[in-house]
Short mmCIF file of C-alpha atoms and ligand atoms in Angstrom, two decimals:
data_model
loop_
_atom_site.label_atom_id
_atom_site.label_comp_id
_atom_site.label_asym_id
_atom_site.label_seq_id
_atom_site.Cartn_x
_atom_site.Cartn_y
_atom_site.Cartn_z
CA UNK A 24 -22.39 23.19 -1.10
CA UNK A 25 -20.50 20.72 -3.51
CA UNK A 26 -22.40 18.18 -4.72
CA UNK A 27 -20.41 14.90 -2.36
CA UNK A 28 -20.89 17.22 0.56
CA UNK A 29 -25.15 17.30 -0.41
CA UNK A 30 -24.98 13.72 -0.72
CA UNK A 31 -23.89 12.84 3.14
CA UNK A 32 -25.09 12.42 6.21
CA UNK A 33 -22.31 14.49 7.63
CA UNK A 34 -19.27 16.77 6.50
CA UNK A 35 -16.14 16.24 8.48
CA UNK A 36 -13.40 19.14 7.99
CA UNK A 37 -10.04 18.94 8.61
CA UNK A 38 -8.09 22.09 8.82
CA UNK A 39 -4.38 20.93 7.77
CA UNK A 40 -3.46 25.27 8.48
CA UNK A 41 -4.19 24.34 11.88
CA UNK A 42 -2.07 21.41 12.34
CA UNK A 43 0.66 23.12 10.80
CA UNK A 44 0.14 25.91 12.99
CA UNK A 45 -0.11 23.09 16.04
CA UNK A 46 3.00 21.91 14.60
CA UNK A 47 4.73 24.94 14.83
CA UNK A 48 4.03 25.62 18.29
CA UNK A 49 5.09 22.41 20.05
CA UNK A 50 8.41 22.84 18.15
CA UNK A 51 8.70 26.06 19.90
CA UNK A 52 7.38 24.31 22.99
CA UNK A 53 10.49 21.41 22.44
CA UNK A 54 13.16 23.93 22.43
CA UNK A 55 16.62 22.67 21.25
CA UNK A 56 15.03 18.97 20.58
CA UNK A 57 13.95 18.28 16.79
CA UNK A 58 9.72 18.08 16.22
CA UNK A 59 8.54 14.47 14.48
CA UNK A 60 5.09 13.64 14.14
CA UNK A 61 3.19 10.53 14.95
CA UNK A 62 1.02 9.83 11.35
CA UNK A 63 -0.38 6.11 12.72
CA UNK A 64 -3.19 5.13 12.52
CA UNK A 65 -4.03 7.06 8.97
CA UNK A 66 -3.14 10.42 10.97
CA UNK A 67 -5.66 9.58 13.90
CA UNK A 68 -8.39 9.04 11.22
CA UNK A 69 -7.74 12.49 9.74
CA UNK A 70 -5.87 10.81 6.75
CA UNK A 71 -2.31 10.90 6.56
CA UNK A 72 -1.90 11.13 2.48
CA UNK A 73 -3.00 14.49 3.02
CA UNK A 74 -1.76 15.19 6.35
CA UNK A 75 1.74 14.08 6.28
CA UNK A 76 2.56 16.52 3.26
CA UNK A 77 1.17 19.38 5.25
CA UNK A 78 3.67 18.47 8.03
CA UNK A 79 6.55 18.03 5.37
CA UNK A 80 6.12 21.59 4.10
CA UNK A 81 6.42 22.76 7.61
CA UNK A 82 9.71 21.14 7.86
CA UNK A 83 8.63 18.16 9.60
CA UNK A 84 11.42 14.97 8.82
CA UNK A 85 10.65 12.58 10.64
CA UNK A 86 7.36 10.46 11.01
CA UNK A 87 6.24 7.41 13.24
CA UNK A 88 3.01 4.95 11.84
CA UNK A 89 3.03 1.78 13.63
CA UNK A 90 2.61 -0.54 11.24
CA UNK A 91 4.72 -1.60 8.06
CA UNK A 92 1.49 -1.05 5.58
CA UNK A 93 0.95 2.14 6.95
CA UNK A 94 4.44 3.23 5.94
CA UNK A 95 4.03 1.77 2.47
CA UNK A 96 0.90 3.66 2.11
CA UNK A 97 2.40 6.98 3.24
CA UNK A 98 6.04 6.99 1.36
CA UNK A 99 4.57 7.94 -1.99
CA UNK A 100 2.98 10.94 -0.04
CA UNK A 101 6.52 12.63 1.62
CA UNK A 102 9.80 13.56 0.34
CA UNK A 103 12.70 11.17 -0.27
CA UNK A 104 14.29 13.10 2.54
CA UNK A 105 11.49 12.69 5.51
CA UNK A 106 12.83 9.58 7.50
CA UNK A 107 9.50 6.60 8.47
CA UNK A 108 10.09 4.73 11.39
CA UNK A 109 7.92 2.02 11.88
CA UNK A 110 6.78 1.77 15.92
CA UNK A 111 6.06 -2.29 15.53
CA UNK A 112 9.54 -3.07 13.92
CA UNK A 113 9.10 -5.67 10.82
CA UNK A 114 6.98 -8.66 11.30
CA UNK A 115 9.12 -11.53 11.43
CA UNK A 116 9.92 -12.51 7.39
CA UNK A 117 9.09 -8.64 6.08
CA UNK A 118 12.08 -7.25 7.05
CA UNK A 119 13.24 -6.47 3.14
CA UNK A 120 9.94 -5.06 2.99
CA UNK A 121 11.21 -1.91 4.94
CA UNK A 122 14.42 -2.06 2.69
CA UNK A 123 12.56 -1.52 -0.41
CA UNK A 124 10.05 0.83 0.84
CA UNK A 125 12.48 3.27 2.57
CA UNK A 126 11.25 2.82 5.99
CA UNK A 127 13.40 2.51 9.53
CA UNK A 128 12.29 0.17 12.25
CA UNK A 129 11.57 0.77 15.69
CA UNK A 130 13.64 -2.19 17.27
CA UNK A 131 11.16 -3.60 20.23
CA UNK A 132 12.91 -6.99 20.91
CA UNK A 133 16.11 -9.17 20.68
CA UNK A 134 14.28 -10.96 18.41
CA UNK A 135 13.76 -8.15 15.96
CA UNK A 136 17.28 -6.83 16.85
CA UNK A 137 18.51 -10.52 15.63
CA UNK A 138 16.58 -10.31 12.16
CA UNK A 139 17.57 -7.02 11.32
CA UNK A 140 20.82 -7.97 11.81
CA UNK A 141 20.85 -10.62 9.87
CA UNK A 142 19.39 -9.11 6.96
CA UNK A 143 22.18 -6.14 7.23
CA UNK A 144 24.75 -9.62 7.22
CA UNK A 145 23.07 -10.40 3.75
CA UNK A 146 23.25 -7.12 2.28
CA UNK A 147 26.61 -6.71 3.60
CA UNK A 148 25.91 -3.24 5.07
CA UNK A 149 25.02 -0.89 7.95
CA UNK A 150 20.98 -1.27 8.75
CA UNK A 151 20.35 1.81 11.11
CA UNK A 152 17.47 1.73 13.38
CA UNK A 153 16.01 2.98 16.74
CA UNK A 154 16.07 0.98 19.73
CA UNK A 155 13.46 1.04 22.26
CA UNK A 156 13.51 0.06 26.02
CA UNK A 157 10.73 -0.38 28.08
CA UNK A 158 10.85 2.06 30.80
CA UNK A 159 8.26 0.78 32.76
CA UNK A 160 5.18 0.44 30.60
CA UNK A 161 5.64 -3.28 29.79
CA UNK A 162 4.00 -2.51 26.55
CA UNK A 163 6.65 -2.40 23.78
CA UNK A 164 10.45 -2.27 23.96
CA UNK A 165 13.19 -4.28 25.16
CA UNK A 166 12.79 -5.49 28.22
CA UNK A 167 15.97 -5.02 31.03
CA UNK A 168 17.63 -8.14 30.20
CA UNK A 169 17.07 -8.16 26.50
CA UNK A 170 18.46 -4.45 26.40
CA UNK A 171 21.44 -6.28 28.40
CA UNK A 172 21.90 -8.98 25.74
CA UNK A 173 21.81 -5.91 23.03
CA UNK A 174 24.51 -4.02 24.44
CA UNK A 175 26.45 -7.33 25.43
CA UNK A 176 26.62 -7.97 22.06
CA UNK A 177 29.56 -5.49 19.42
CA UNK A 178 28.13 -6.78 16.48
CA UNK A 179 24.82 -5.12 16.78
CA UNK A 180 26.50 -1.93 17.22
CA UNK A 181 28.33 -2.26 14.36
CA UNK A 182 25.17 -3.67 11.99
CA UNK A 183 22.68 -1.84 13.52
CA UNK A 184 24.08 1.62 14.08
CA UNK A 185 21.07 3.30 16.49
CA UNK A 186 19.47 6.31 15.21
CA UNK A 187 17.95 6.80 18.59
CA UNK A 188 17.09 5.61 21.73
CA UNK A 189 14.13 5.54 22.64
CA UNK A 190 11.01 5.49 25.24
CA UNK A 191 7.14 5.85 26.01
CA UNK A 192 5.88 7.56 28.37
CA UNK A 193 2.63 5.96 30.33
CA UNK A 194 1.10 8.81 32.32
CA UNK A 195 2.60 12.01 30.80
CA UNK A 196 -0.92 13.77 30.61
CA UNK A 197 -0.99 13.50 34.16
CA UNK A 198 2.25 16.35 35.01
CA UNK A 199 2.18 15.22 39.14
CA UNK A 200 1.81 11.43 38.37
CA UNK A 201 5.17 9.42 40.11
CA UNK A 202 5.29 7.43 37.07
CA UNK A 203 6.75 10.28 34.90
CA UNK A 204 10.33 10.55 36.99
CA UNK A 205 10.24 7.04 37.49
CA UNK A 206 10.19 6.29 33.55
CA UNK A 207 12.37 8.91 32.96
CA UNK A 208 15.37 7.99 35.78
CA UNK A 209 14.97 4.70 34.16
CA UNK A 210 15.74 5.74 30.41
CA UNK A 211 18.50 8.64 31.89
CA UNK A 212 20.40 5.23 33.45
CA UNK A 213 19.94 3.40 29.94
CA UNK A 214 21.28 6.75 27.80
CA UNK A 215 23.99 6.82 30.49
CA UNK A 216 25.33 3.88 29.05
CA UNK A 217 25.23 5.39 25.09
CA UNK A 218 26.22 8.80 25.99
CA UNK A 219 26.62 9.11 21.69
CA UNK A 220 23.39 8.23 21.01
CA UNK A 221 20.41 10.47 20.55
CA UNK A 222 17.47 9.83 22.24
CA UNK A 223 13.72 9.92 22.06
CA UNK A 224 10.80 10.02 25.08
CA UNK A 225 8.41 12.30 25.43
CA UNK A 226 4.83 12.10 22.88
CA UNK A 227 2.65 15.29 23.13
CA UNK A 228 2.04 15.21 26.78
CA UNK A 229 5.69 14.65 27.16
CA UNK A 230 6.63 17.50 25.81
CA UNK A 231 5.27 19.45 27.97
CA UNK A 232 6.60 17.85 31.58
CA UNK A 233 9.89 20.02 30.37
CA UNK A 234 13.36 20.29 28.97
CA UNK A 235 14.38 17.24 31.11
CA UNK A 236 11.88 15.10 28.88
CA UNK A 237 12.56 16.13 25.49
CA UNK A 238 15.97 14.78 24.74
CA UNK A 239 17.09 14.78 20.71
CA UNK A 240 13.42 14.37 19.42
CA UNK A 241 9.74 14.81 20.62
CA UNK A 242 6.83 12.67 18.85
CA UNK A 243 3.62 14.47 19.08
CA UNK A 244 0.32 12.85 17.83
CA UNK A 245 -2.44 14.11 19.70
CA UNK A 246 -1.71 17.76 20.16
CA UNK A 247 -0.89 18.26 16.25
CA UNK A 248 -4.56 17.26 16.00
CA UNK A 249 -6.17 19.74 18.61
CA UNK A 250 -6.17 16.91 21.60
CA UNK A 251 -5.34 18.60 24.88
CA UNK A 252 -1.92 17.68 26.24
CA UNK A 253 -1.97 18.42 30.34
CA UNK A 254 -4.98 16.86 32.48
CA UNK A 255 -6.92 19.34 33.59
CA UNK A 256 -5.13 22.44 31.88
CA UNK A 257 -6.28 25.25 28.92
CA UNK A 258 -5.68 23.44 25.48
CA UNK A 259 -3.07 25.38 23.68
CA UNK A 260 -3.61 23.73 20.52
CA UNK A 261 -5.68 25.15 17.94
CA UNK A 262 -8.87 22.54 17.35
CA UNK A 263 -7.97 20.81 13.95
CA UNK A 264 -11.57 18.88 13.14
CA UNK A 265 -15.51 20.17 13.25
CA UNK A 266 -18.36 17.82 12.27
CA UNK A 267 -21.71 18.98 11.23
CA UNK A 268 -24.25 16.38 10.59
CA UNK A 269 -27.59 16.25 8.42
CA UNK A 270 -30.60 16.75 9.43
CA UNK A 271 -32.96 13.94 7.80
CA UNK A 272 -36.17 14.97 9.32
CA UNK A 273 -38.13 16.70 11.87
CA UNK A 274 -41.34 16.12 14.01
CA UNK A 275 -43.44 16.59 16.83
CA UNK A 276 -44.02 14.56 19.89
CA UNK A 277 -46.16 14.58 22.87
CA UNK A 278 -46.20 13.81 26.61
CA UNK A 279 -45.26 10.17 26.58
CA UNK A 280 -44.24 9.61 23.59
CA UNK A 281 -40.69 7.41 23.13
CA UNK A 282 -37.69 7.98 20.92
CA UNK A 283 -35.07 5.02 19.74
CA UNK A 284 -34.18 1.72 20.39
CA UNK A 285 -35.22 0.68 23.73
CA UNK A 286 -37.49 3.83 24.40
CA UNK A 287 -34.58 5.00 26.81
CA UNK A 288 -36.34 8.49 26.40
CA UNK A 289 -39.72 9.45 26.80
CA UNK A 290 -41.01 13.13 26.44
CA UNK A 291 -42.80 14.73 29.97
CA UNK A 292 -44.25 17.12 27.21
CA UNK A 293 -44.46 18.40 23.91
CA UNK A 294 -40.80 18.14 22.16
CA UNK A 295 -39.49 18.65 18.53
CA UNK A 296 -37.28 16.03 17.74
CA UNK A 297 -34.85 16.36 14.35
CA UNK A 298 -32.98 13.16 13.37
CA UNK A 299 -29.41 13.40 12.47
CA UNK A 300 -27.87 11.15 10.02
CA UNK A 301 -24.72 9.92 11.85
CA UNK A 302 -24.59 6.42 14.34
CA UNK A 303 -22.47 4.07 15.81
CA UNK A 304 -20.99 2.86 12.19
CA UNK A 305 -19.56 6.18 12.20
CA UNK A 306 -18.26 6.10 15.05
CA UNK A 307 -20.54 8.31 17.51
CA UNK A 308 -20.02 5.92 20.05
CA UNK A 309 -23.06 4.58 21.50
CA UNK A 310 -22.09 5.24 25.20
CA UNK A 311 -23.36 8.97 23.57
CA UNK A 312 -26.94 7.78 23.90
CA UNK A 313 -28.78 10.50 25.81
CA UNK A 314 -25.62 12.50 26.40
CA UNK A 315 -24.16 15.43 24.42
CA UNK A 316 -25.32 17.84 22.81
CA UNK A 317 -25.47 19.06 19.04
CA UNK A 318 -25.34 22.93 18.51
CA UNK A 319 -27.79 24.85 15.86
CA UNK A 320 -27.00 28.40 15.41
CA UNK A 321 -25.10 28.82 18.67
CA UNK A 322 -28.93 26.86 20.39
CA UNK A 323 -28.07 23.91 22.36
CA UNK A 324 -30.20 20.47 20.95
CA UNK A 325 -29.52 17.67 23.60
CA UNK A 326 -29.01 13.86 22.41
CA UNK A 327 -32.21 11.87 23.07
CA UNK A 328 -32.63 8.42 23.02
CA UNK A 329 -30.23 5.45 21.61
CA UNK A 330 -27.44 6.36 19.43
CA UNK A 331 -28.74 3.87 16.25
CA UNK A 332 -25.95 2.70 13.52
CA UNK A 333 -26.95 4.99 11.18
CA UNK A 334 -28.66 8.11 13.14
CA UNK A 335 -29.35 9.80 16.00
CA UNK A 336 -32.28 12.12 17.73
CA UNK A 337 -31.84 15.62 18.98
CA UNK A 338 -34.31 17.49 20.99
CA UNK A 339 -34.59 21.16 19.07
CA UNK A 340 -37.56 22.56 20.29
CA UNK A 341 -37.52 26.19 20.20
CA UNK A 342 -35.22 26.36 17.85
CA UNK A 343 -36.70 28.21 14.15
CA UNK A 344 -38.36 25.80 11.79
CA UNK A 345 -35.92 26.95 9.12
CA UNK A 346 -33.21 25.70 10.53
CA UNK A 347 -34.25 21.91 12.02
CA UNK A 348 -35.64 21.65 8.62
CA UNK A 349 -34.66 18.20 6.34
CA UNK A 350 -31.01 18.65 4.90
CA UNK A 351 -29.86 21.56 7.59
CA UNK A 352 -26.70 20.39 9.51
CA UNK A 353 -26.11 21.06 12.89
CA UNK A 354 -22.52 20.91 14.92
CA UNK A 355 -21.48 17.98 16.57
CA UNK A 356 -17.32 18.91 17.16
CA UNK A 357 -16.80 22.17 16.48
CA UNK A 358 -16.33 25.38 18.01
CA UNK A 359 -18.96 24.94 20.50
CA UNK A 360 -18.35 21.15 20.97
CA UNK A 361 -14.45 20.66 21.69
CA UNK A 362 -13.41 17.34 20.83
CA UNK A 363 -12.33 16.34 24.11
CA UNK A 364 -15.83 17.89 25.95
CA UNK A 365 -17.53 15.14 23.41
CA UNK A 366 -14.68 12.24 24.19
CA UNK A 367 -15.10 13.41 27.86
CA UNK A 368 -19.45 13.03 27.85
CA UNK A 369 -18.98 9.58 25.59
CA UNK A 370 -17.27 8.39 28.70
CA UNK A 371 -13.60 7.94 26.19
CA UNK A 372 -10.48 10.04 25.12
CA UNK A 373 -10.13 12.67 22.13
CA UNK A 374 -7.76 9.76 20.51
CA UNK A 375 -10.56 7.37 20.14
CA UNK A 376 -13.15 9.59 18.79
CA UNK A 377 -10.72 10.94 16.57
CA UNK A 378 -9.95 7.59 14.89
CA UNK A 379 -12.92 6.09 14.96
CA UNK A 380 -14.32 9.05 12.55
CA UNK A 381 -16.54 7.74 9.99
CA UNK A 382 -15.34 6.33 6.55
CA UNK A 383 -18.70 7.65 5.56
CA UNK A 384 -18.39 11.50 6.53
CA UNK A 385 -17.62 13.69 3.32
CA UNK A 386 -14.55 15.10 3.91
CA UNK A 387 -12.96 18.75 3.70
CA UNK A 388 -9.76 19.54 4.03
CA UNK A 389 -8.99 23.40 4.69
CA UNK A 390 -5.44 25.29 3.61
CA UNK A 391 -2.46 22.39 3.31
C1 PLP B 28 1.28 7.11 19.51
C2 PLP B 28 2.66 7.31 19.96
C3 PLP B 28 3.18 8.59 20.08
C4 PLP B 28 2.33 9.84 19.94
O1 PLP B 28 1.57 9.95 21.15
P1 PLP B 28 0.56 11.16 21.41
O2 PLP B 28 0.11 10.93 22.81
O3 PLP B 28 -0.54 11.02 20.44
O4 PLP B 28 1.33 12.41 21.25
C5 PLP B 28 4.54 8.72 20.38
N1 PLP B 28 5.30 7.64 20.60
C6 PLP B 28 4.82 6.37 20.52
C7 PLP B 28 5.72 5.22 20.79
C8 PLP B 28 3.47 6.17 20.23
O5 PLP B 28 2.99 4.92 20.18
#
């Protein structure tokens, strides 16, 4: 083991072969329609310095983050060629920002529609952009009447020639939900009106409600990352991340003895209990307390007890000495913990697990 890796109270590793491979197969999945990838969010915590090159080399051009620093801090990390759109447009006054840094806005409002046209008025030329209209989510995106205003208007055609249209989708995990043909009858009757522009709905879940969804361009997050696309369906996504924390010490305990913060558990009998240097600050979300379960060896150790900032207790009696011995790890996501069985048990979704991971994990990244 490297010497970083000896020093923490967990290794995190991030297998970049299987995003790529992930990659691969939802542009299969997409058919005719072009594959981006959303990178927000520092690559859902799984750092996008090193994940958006992995993507490039796959042929990946395009790439979403949501917010203006986030493209600054990935540029320097993709080819000249790979296109950064920016899913909260410029905050009002940074639109040169994007200008210098090679990034595209996402175009939410009228009012960001206005600035970026003004600032294509200054530099006397052509600003393109996507456009986004709310389809029903009432999250982000021009709303009915400010679409109206957009199209009422010649100028902003002519300023702001769109690179897409665009669209989220608010219950695309969920294939039966009425909300998906709702959303998308909605953005059909707003591309009806720019037949010649290319368009953009469906995120990883959307991809898979069908050709009907995925226009000119899909924008997968979760599913390049091993997160499960359909409710209730086999994940056909290779699992990207495994965590394996550190075992800083083992003892024994007796009938009616307590473990943690608030003695949530007490033992009916003799236990072996191994702490585990990982908490809350690293995101093991304290709704974990006395759920879950580590794996040692293929041996199930059950969470006991609070979930503590810095560690937490796992119940390995039975297991061999050797291996619930001081600086042994054991697997917390991994091949016998799927990411979304732990999201699932911590009563949250793969998404927030995933970015919450710890700043304080020693990371591994595998292939690239
Ligand atoms: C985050 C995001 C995506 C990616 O969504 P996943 O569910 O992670 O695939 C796509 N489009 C928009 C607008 C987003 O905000």
């Amino acid at each position: 083991m490297n010497p970083q890796a000896a020093h923490a109270g967990a290794i995190l590793t991030v297998n970049l072969d299987a995003i790529r491979g992930n990659y691969r197969l939802l542009r299969q999945q997409a058919g005719k329609a072009a594959c981006a990838a959303a990178v927000k969010a520092n690559a859902y915590g799984l750092g996008a310095d090193k994940v958006g090159p992995a993507l490039a080399a796959e042929g990946c051009r395009h790439f979403f983050v949501a917010h203006l620093d986030e493209g600054i801090a990935l540029r320097p990390h993709l080819p000249a060629t790979a296109d950064i759109f920016v899913l909260h447009g410029a905050p009002p006054g940074t639109e040169r920002e994007l200008i210098a840094h090679g990034l595209t806005p996402v175009l939410n409002s009228l009012q960001q529609i206005a600035a970026w046209h003004a600032l294509a008025q200054t530099l006397q030329r052509p600003l393109p952009a996507i456009f986004q209209v709310d389809t029903g989510m009432s999250r982000m995106g021009l709303p009915a009447a400010e679409a109206e205003a957009w199209l009422a208007n010649p100028a902003f055609m002519e300023s702001i020639p769109p690179l897409f249209l665009m669209s989220h989708l608010a219950c695309a995990e969920h294939q039966g939900h009425p909300m998906n043909a709702s959303q998308l009858a909605r953005f059909l009757a707003w591309r009806q009106r720019l037949p010649q522009i290319a368009a953009s709905l469906a995120n990883s879940s959307g991809i898979f409600l069908g050709p009907d969804y995925q226009f000119d361009l899909v924008r997968p997050g979760a599913a390049l990352y091993g997160i499960a696309p359909v409710a209730g369906a086999a994940n056909p996504l290779q699992p990207v991340v495994a965590l394996h924390g550190r075992i800083i010490q083992s003892r024994t305990i007796q009938r009616g003895d307590h473990v943690g913060y608030g003695i949530s558990y007490s033992a009916s009998e003799e236990r072996q209990i191994a702490t585990v240097g990982v908490g809350y600050a690293d995101g093991w979300l304290r709704s974990m307390s006395n759920r879950g379960i580590a794996f040692i060896d293929g041996q199930p150790a059950p969470m006991v007890g609070t979930v503590s900032m810095d560690s937490i207790t796992i119940d390995v009696t039975g297991i061999a000495a050797e291996r619930v011995q001081a600086g042994a790890t054991v697997e917390l996501i991994g091949p016998q913990r799927p990411l979304d069985d732990v999201a699932r048990l911590a009563g949250s979704i793969g998404y927030e697990i995933l970015t919450d991971l710890g700043r304080r994990y020693h990371r591994e990244y595998i292939g690239g």
